[in-house]
Tab-separated table of C-alpha atoms and ligand atoms in Angstrom:
chain	number	residue	atom	x	y	z
A	1	MET	CA	20.332	-199.405	28.334
A	2	ALA	CA	22.251	-196.733	30.289
A	3	ASN	CA	22.911	-194.009	27.687
A	4	LYS	CA	25.786	-191.377	28.785
A	5	SER	CA	25.538	-189.911	25.367
A	6	THR	CA	26.407	-186.099	25.756
A	7	GLY	CA	24.623	-185.083	23.057
A	8	SER	CA	22.555	-182.051	23.481
A	9	THR	CA	18.704	-181.322	22.971
A	10	PRO	CA	18.491	-177.191	22.550
A	11	ILE	CA	15.240	-175.735	24.379
A	12	THR	CA	13.109	-173.609	21.234
A	13	GLY	CA	10.410	-174.672	22.563
A	14	ALA	CA	8.331	-175.285	25.699
A	15	LEU	CA	4.681	-177.267	26.395
A	16	ILE	CA	4.672	-177.382	30.214
A	17	THR	CA	2.214	-180.174	31.793
A	18	GLY	CA	1.086	-178.362	34.964
A	19	GLY	CA	2.903	-174.691	33.908
A	20	GLY	CA	0.132	-173.223	36.393
A	21	GLY	CA	1.638	-174.689	39.254
A	22	PHE	CA	5.293	-173.493	41.175
A	23	LEU	CA	7.237	-175.602	39.253
A	24	GLY	CA	6.431	-175.509	35.804
A	25	SER	CA	5.185	-171.372	36.335
A	26	HIS	CA	9.284	-170.839	37.467
A	27	LEU	CA	10.174	-173.420	33.805
A	28	ALA	CA	8.229	-171.151	31.710
A	29	GLU	CA	8.877	-168.238	33.399
A	30	ARG	CA	12.805	-169.171	32.624
A	31	TYR	CA	11.948	-170.075	28.533
A	32	LEU	CA	9.657	-167.445	27.910
A	33	ARG	CA	13.174	-164.942	29.187
A	34	ALA	CA	14.503	-166.871	26.667
A	35	GLY	CA	12.180	-165.631	24.676
A	36	HIS	CA	11.232	-168.941	23.149
A	37	PRO	CA	7.092	-170.070	22.532
A	38	VAL	CA	5.484	-171.631	25.213
A	39	ILE	CA	2.415	-173.399	25.962
A	40	VAL	CA	1.450	-174.793	29.949
A	41	VAL	CA	-1.667	-176.719	30.184
A	42	ASP	CA	-3.404	-176.863	33.307
A	43	ASN	CA	-6.478	-177.712	34.842
A	44	PHE	CA	-5.294	-175.604	38.364
A	45	CYS	CA	-6.660	-178.273	40.965
A	46	THR	CA	-3.235	-177.535	42.029
A	47	GLY	CA	-1.903	-174.481	40.452
A	48	MET	CA	-2.905	-171.018	40.794
A	49	ARG	CA	-4.494	-168.576	37.977
A	50	SER	CA	-2.238	-165.968	39.110
A	51	ASN	CA	0.948	-168.202	37.767
A	52	VAL	CA	-0.234	-167.688	34.506
A	53	GLU	CA	-1.290	-164.245	34.674
A	54	PHE	CA	2.183	-163.865	35.482
A	55	LEU	CA	3.580	-165.467	32.430
A	56	ASN	CA	0.801	-163.721	30.227
A	57	GLN	CA	2.397	-160.395	31.590
A	58	LEU	CA	5.600	-161.668	31.329
A	59	ALA	CA	5.189	-162.962	27.437
A	60	LYS	CA	4.019	-158.813	26.738
A	61	GLU	CA	7.118	-157.790	27.439
A	62	LYS	CA	9.178	-160.177	25.773
A	63	ALA	CA	6.822	-160.409	22.718
A	64	THR	CA	7.382	-164.244	22.775
A	65	ALA	CA	4.364	-166.970	21.989
A	66	PHE	CA	2.865	-167.684	24.935
A	67	LEU	CA	-0.995	-169.600	25.910
A	68	ALA	CA	-2.538	-170.842	28.140
A	69	ILE	CA	-5.052	-174.149	27.838
A	70	GLU	CA	-6.994	-175.038	30.606
A	71	ALA	CA	-7.311	-179.084	30.010
A	72	ASN	CA	-6.875	-182.244	32.541
A	73	VAL	CA	-3.929	-184.008	30.465
A	74	ILE	CA	-5.464	-186.909	31.915
A	75	GLU	CA	-8.205	-187.001	29.308
A	76	ASP	CA	-7.640	-187.254	25.286
A	77	TRP	CA	-4.985	-184.001	24.460
A	78	SER	CA	-6.489	-183.531	20.618
A	79	THR	CA	-9.569	-181.944	22.381
A	80	TRP	CA	-7.429	-178.984	22.956
A	81	SER	CA	-3.813	-179.729	21.089
A	82	ARG	CA	-4.959	-178.651	17.211
A	83	GLU	CA	-5.137	-175.594	19.159
A	84	ILE	CA	-1.650	-174.993	18.864
A	85	PRO	CA	-0.845	-172.960	16.407
A	86	LYS	CA	1.366	-174.986	14.258
A	87	ALA	CA	4.012	-172.037	13.146
A	88	THR	CA	4.142	-172.655	17.534
A	89	LEU	CA	3.855	-176.509	17.326
A	90	SER	CA	6.170	-176.828	14.574
A	91	LYS	CA	9.450	-174.907	17.909
A	92	ILE	CA	8.186	-177.579	20.448
A	93	SER	CA	11.488	-178.655	21.332
A	94	HIS	CA	10.618	-180.317	25.247
A	95	VAL	CA	6.994	-181.307	26.614
A	96	PHE	CA	7.909	-181.358	30.679
A	97	HIS	CA	5.671	-183.201	31.997
A	98	PHE	CA	5.052	-181.698	35.938
A	99	ALA	CA	1.186	-182.394	36.073
A	100	SER	CA	0.493	-183.564	39.610
A	101	PRO	CA	-0.391	-182.864	42.665
A	102	ALA	CA	2.361	-182.570	44.559
A	103	SER	CA	2.218	-181.947	48.913
A	104	PRO	CA	1.091	-185.070	50.863
A	105	PRO	CA	-2.513	-182.917	51.531
A	106	LEU	CA	-3.196	-182.207	48.031
A	107	TYR	CA	-1.814	-185.534	46.780
A	108	GLN	CA	-4.188	-187.370	49.671
A	109	GLU	CA	-6.567	-185.786	48.291
A	110	LEU	CA	-6.638	-185.780	44.847
A	111	ALA	CA	-6.003	-189.672	44.549
A	112	PHE	CA	-6.992	-191.295	41.774
A	113	ASP	CA	-5.628	-187.841	39.498
A	114	THR	CA	-2.369	-188.446	41.371
A	115	LEU	CA	-1.916	-192.228	40.198
A	116	TRP	CA	-3.724	-191.466	36.373
A	117	VAL	CA	-2.021	-188.185	35.480
A	118	ASN	CA	1.825	-189.668	36.289
A	119	THR	CA	1.064	-192.823	33.845
A	120	LYS	CA	-1.889	-192.171	31.581
A	121	GLY	CA	-0.921	-188.418	31.618
A	122	LEU	CA	2.174	-189.134	31.033
A	123	GLU	CA	1.730	-191.511	27.887
A	124	ARG	CA	-0.401	-189.241	26.442
A	125	ALA	CA	2.969	-186.016	26.667
A	126	LEU	CA	4.873	-188.849	25.541
A	127	ALA	CA	3.017	-190.070	22.401
A	128	PHE	CA	2.564	-185.736	21.642
A	129	ALA	CA	6.174	-185.541	22.762
A	130	ASP	CA	6.883	-188.463	19.398
A	131	ASP	CA	4.551	-187.474	17.072
A	132	LEU	CA	6.911	-183.514	17.154
A	133	ALA	CA	9.920	-185.762	17.900
A	134	ALA	CA	10.323	-183.857	20.887
A	135	ARG	CA	11.929	-184.917	24.335
A	136	VAL	CA	9.759	-185.578	27.515
A	137	ILE	CA	11.183	-184.084	30.596
A	138	PHE	CA	9.579	-186.096	33.596
A	139	ALA	CA	8.740	-184.284	37.654
A	140	SER	CA	10.222	-187.921	39.427
A	141	THR	CA	10.622	-187.371	42.600
A	142	SER	CA	12.771	-188.474	46.132
A	143	GLU	CA	9.492	-190.155	47.288
A	144	ILE	CA	10.556	-192.524	44.912
A	145	TYR	CA	13.111	-193.818	47.902
A	146	GLY	CA	10.514	-194.396	50.232
A	147	ASP	CA	11.482	-194.346	53.897
A	148	PRO	CA	14.687	-194.298	52.683
A	149	LEU	CA	18.253	-197.086	54.105
A	150	ILE	CA	20.471	-195.347	52.906
A	151	THR	CA	21.900	-191.210	53.360
A	152	PRO	CA	22.615	-189.420	50.923
A	153	GLN	CA	20.022	-191.652	48.306
A	154	PRO	CA	22.410	-191.998	45.141
A	155	GLU	CA	19.833	-193.166	41.637
A	156	SER	CA	21.567	-196.091	42.560
A	157	PHE	CA	19.637	-196.700	45.713
A	158	TRP	CA	16.147	-198.782	44.354
A	159	GLY	CA	14.196	-197.668	47.036
A	160	ASN	CA	12.036	-198.156	50.811
A	161	VAL	CA	8.109	-197.367	49.336
A	162	ASN	CA	5.274	-198.692	50.955
A	163	SER	CA	3.255	-199.386	47.803
A	164	PHE	CA	0.091	-200.207	50.576
A	165	GLY	CA	-0.160	-197.169	52.078
A	166	TYR	CA	-1.708	-193.155	52.017
A	167	ARG	CA	0.747	-191.683	50.148
A	168	SER	CA	1.024	-194.338	47.763
A	169	CYS	CA	-1.362	-192.962	45.068
A	170	TYR	CA	1.776	-190.504	44.903
A	171	ASP	CA	5.556	-192.761	44.920
A	172	GLU	CA	3.896	-195.672	43.129
A	173	ALA	CA	2.612	-193.484	40.522
A	174	LYS	CA	5.969	-192.159	39.999
A	175	ARG	CA	7.336	-195.337	40.147
A	176	PHE	CA	5.182	-196.501	37.900
A	177	GLY	CA	5.978	-193.242	35.778
A	178	GLU	CA	9.660	-193.736	35.401
A	179	SER	CA	8.788	-197.630	33.968
A	180	LEU	CA	6.913	-195.912	31.621
A	181	ILE	CA	9.611	-193.269	30.656
A	182	PHE	CA	12.227	-197.183	30.414
A	183	THR	CA	10.138	-198.892	28.582
A	184	HIS	CA	9.096	-196.133	25.900
A	185	ASN	CA	12.742	-195.387	25.341
A	186	TRP	CA	14.062	-199.229	25.544
A	187	LYS	CA	11.149	-200.260	22.451
A	188	LYS	CA	10.634	-196.968	20.378
A	189	LYS	CA	14.484	-196.110	20.643
A	190	THR	CA	13.160	-192.745	21.996
A	191	HIS	CA	15.433	-190.751	24.467
A	192	HIS	CA	12.918	-189.296	26.534
A	193	GLY	CA	14.088	-188.449	30.392
A	194	LEU	CA	13.232	-188.231	33.831
A	195	VAL	CA	14.838	-185.970	37.085
A	196	ARG	CA	14.361	-186.940	40.656
A	197	ILE	CA	13.431	-183.518	42.307
A	198	PHE	CA	14.058	-183.409	45.779
A	199	ASN	CA	11.973	-181.211	48.894
A	200	THR	CA	11.694	-177.104	46.296
A	201	TYR	CA	10.270	-174.063	47.531
A	202	GLY	CA	9.819	-170.533	46.373
A	203	PRO	CA	8.234	-168.111	45.362
A	204	ARG	CA	4.750	-168.853	43.523
A	205	MET	CA	3.482	-171.456	45.685
A	206	ASN	CA	0.074	-172.562	46.227
A	207	PRO	CA	0.272	-171.098	50.310
A	208	SER	CA	-2.514	-173.983	50.935
A	209	ASP	CA	0.125	-176.629	49.439
A	210	GLY	CA	0.437	-177.625	52.625
A	211	ARG	CA	4.370	-178.517	52.675
A	212	VAL	CA	6.673	-177.353	55.490
A	213	ILE	CA	8.724	-174.277	54.894
A	214	ILE	CA	4.755	-172.843	52.746
A	215	ASN	CA	2.995	-173.832	55.977
A	216	PHE	CA	6.213	-172.484	58.528
A	217	LEU	CA	6.555	-169.155	56.184
A	218	THR	CA	2.720	-168.851	55.740
A	219	GLN	CA	1.569	-169.339	59.395
A	220	ALA	CA	4.517	-167.382	60.404
A	221	LEU	CA	2.932	-164.086	58.919
A	222	ARG	CA	-0.009	-164.203	59.744
A	223	SER	CA	1.235	-164.852	63.476
A	224	GLU	CA	-0.136	-168.514	63.728
A	225	PRO	CA	2.058	-171.044	65.687
A	226	LEU	CA	4.273	-173.180	63.392
A	227	THR	CA	2.770	-176.465	62.950
A	228	LEU	CA	5.205	-179.472	63.771
A	229	TYR	CA	4.590	-182.850	62.443
A	230	GLY	CA	6.575	-185.535	65.016
A	231	ASP	CA	9.407	-184.532	67.597
A	232	GLY	CA	10.884	-181.718	64.543
A	233	SER	CA	14.096	-184.391	64.263
A	234	GLN	CA	13.150	-185.548	61.262
A	235	THR	CA	15.524	-184.434	57.903
A	236	ARG	CA	15.167	-182.401	54.666
A	237	SER	CA	17.585	-181.068	52.405
A	238	PHE	CA	15.368	-178.358	50.280
A	239	CYS	CA	16.465	-176.409	47.477
A	240	TYR	CA	15.709	-172.588	46.335
A	241	VAL	CA	13.518	-173.312	43.387
A	242	THR	CA	16.182	-170.824	40.678
A	243	ASP	CA	18.878	-173.690	41.603
A	244	LEU	CA	16.345	-176.059	40.323
A	245	VAL	CA	15.180	-174.685	36.920
A	246	GLU	CA	18.923	-174.618	36.051
A	247	GLY	CA	19.544	-178.292	37.237
A	248	ILE	CA	16.079	-179.071	35.057
A	249	THR	CA	17.652	-176.771	31.866
A	250	ARG	CA	21.522	-178.469	31.171
A	251	TYR	CA	19.376	-182.251	31.525
A	252	ALA	CA	16.545	-181.794	29.476
A	253	GLU	CA	19.394	-179.919	26.955
A	254	THR	CA	21.548	-183.002	27.289
A	255	LYS	CA	20.119	-187.105	25.764
A	256	LEU	CA	20.932	-187.772	28.939
A	257	ILE	CA	17.246	-190.396	29.199
A	258	GLU	CA	18.866	-191.835	32.650
A	259	PRO	CA	17.108	-190.881	35.959
A	260	VAL	CA	19.122	-187.635	38.040
A	261	ASN	CA	18.726	-186.148	41.341
A	262	LEU	CA	18.067	-182.980	41.580
A	263	GLY	CA	18.056	-180.884	44.600
A	264	ASN	CA	20.433	-179.440	47.616
A	265	ASP	CA	22.466	-182.098	49.511
A	266	ARG	CA	22.914	-179.121	52.963
A	267	GLU	CA	19.949	-181.543	55.154
A	268	PHE	CA	18.111	-179.637	57.811
A	269	SER	CA	16.502	-181.229	60.947
A	270	LEU	CA	12.905	-179.423	61.557
A	271	LEU	CA	13.927	-178.107	64.523
A	272	GLU	CA	16.982	-176.393	62.540
A	273	LEU	CA	14.573	-175.506	60.009
A	274	VAL	CA	12.603	-173.758	62.082
A	275	GLU	CA	15.597	-172.153	63.916
A	276	VAL	CA	16.096	-170.339	60.598
A	277	ILE	CA	12.691	-169.123	60.035
A	278	GLN	CA	13.218	-168.142	63.063
A	279	THR	CA	15.733	-165.997	62.857
A	280	ILE	CA	14.553	-164.106	60.052
A	281	PHE	CA	11.224	-163.329	61.572
A	282	ALA	CA	13.249	-162.099	64.643
A	283	PRO	CA	12.082	-160.444	67.309
A	284	LYS	CA	9.611	-161.435	66.614
A	285	LYS	CA	8.739	-164.596	68.731
A	286	LEU	CA	7.302	-168.110	66.697
A	287	GLU	CA	5.511	-170.610	68.419
A	288	LEU	CA	5.284	-174.311	67.736
A	289	VAL	CA	2.526	-176.936	67.975
A	290	HIS	CA	2.672	-180.160	68.261
A	291	GLN	CA	0.950	-183.123	65.932
A	292	ALA	CA	1.245	-186.879	65.320
A	293	LEU	CA	4.130	-186.944	62.744
A	294	PRO	CA	1.283	-188.379	59.143
A	295	HIS	CA	1.682	-191.818	57.195
A	296	ASP	CA	5.269	-193.248	56.029
A	297	ASP	CA	6.740	-190.200	56.633
A	298	PRO	CA	10.172	-190.791	55.670
A	299	ARG	CA	12.756	-189.843	58.167
A	300	GLN	CA	15.650	-188.628	56.283
A	301	ARG	CA	16.250	-186.772	52.950
A	302	ARG	CA	18.834	-185.964	51.312
A	303	PRO	CA	20.602	-186.048	47.856
A	304	ASP	CA	23.302	-187.746	46.712
A	305	LEU	CA	24.534	-184.899	43.590
A	306	THR	CA	27.407	-186.945	42.082
A	307	THR	CA	25.261	-187.709	39.242
A	308	ALA	CA	24.049	-184.155	38.577
A	309	ARG	CA	27.662	-182.740	38.773
A	310	THR	CA	29.857	-185.203	36.604
A	311	LEU	CA	26.908	-185.447	33.769
A	312	LEU	CA	24.908	-181.414	33.557
A	313	ASN	CA	28.709	-179.422	33.836
A	314	ALA	CA	29.176	-178.947	38.024
A	315	TRP	CA	25.639	-178.234	38.137
A	316	ALA	CA	25.217	-177.463	41.941
A	317	PRO	CA	22.885	-175.572	43.647
A	318	GLN	CA	23.717	-171.877	44.525
A	319	VAL	CA	21.187	-170.240	47.190
A	320	GLN	CA	21.290	-170.399	50.611
A	321	LEU	CA	18.317	-171.925	52.923
A	322	LYS	CA	18.600	-167.996	54.734
A	323	GLU	CA	18.383	-166.004	51.381
A	324	GLY	CA	15.672	-167.981	49.549
A	325	LEU	CA	13.695	-168.191	52.177
A	326	ILE	CA	13.969	-164.568	52.823
A	327	LYS	CA	12.918	-164.173	48.792
A	328	MET	CA	9.680	-166.608	49.050
A	329	ARG	CA	9.400	-164.445	52.346
A	330	ALA	CA	9.610	-161.239	50.304
A	331	TRP	CA	7.428	-162.755	47.857
A	332	LEU	CA	4.424	-164.115	50.712
A	333	GLU	CA	4.507	-159.742	51.794
A	334	ALA	CA	4.100	-158.522	47.771
A	335	ASP	CA	1.914	-161.174	46.428
A	336	GLY	CA	1.810	-164.353	47.964
A	337	LEU	CA	-0.832	-164.791	51.131
A	338	ASP	CA	-3.887	-164.011	49.856
A	339	SER	CA	-3.327	-166.483	46.068
A	340	ASN	CA	-6.360	-168.122	44.879
A	341	LYS	CA	-6.101	-171.645	46.237
A	342	PRO	CA	-6.475	-175.007	44.599
A	343	LYS	CA	-9.804	-176.339	43.995
A	344	GLY	CA	-9.009	-179.690	46.001
A	345	ASP	CA	-12.514	-180.993	44.988
A	346	LYS	CA	-12.259	-184.013	43.221
B	401	NAD	N1	8.567	-178.817	44.539
B	401	NAD	C1	9.110	-180.233	44.473
B	401	NAD	O1	9.230	-179.812	45.849
B	401	NAD	C2	8.558	-181.182	44.442
B	401	NAD	C3	9.562	-182.149	44.293
B	401	NAD	C4	8.988	-184.064	43.503
B	401	NAD	C5	8.703	-183.654	42.208
B	401	NAD	N2	8.023	-182.940	42.404
B	401	NAD	C6	7.316	-183.199	41.034
B	401	NAD	O2	6.773	-181.773	40.359
B	401	NAD	C7	5.765	-181.471	39.473
B	401	NAD	C8	5.266	-180.124	40.132
B	401	NAD	O3	4.934	-179.804	41.489
B	401	NAD	P1	5.002	-179.007	41.813
B	401	NAD	O4	5.865	-178.381	43.385
B	401	NAD	O5	4.999	-177.641	40.951
B	401	NAD	O6	3.380	-178.682	42.781
B	401	NAD	P2	2.232	-177.941	42.334
B	401	NAD	O7	0.899	-178.535	42.521
B	401	NAD	O8	2.709	-176.297	42.409
B	401	NAD	O9	1.585	-177.781	40.465
B	401	NAD	C9	1.398	-179.284	39.462
B	401	NAD	C10	0.850	-178.732	38.552
B	401	NAD	O10	-0.021	-179.409	37.836
B	401	NAD	C11	-1.453	-179.364	37.784
B	401	NAD	N3	-2.240	-180.616	37.218
B	401	NAD	C12	-2.183	-181.945	38.489
B	401	NAD	N4	-2.872	-182.038	37.763
B	401	NAD	C13	-3.542	-182.201	36.604
B	401	NAD	C14	-3.957	-181.989	35.502
B	401	NAD	N5	-4.366	-183.178	35.873
B	401	NAD	N6	-3.955	-181.994	34.707
B	401	NAD	C15	-3.257	-180.932	34.758
B	401	NAD	N7	-2.986	-180.039	35.417
B	401	NAD	C16	-3.015	-180.978	36.329
B	401	NAD	C17	-2.025	-178.412	39.056
B	401	NAD	O11	-3.029	-177.775	38.978
B	401	NAD	C18	-1.225	-177.337	39.199
B	401	NAD	O12	-0.919	-176.407	38.441
B	401	NAD	C19	5.057	-182.655	39.932
B	401	NAD	O13	4.923	-183.281	39.234
B	401	NAD	C20	5.766	-183.099	41.254
B	401	NAD	O14	5.630	-184.619	41.584
B	401	NAD	C21	7.816	-181.265	42.583
């Protein structure tokens, strides 16, 4: 089944589920800037309307076709997909299935939606793409490795995941999604792919998202103490969004079907992250408030990027943590801090 094909599938147009969210809006920005038509489909359960307003404005400036559709991608796609003009539809080469709550507080609040969007929603994305002979790229995650037994984590590590706990609605749904991509390709002779994304940060993340970097930055800007879960010795690796989008785009334009890790392989403990943020906010002195570690919180996260470097034309993350944090802070100060909040009401 392994397919090391280096054939290419150039992007000529993209449909992006979750395009009103953080990563989806950056993919949309990238392809609009390249002059390709983009359709985003989102129900804004965790995303932000301000992201779509930004994309609308950009599309006008670039005179590029752009359509934003408000819909739940778990449900029947035919109700809205027939609204897409034929000329735009014919250009869609890729369907990026990025819709899903992504942070633990939000995916636990929206647990059923999280299960279904990565399974039923993905099935609908595959059927839609097959009709257009387009390629699906599924947003998988480092969470499929669970609490890893080896570090850094290579794609060949099968994971150490609790299937019966508070994180399983996300972790196991993503694992099922990977299996669906594999089985679909196997049985239907297609070339859909998936990327395993490690912690990524940057502008246009919802301030209410709850992941560590956006939490720390919003708390620091509001002069609140930073909430540190556990003793801060747990590690994460943080990738700036433009590096990730470059990696996803290179992967999307191949015919690869196997999983590829994308992220940044520089590992930081959360206490080291606090130190970096402190240097940005000096002379303000940041305080910490400690809380218990959440259930099944992984101790370590660091991608083995050998596959990405080998198969994606020597792709490597470029943006240093401090540089990325400074850009994200600037966005939060200019536009982001008061961005609209997710409904989170399901
Ligand atoms: N950001 C990361 O570090 C990271 C890491 C690993 C994986 N991922 C994956 O990448 C994808 C995007 O994550 P993000 O960080 O941009 O999160 P996000 O919450 O900012 O974006 C997700 C978007 O999907 C939309 N959505 C959710 N369920 C939907 C549904 N049923 N129908 C339509 N739209 C729906 C949300 O409203 C939101 O706009 C997710 O699939 C996530 O699991 C992200």
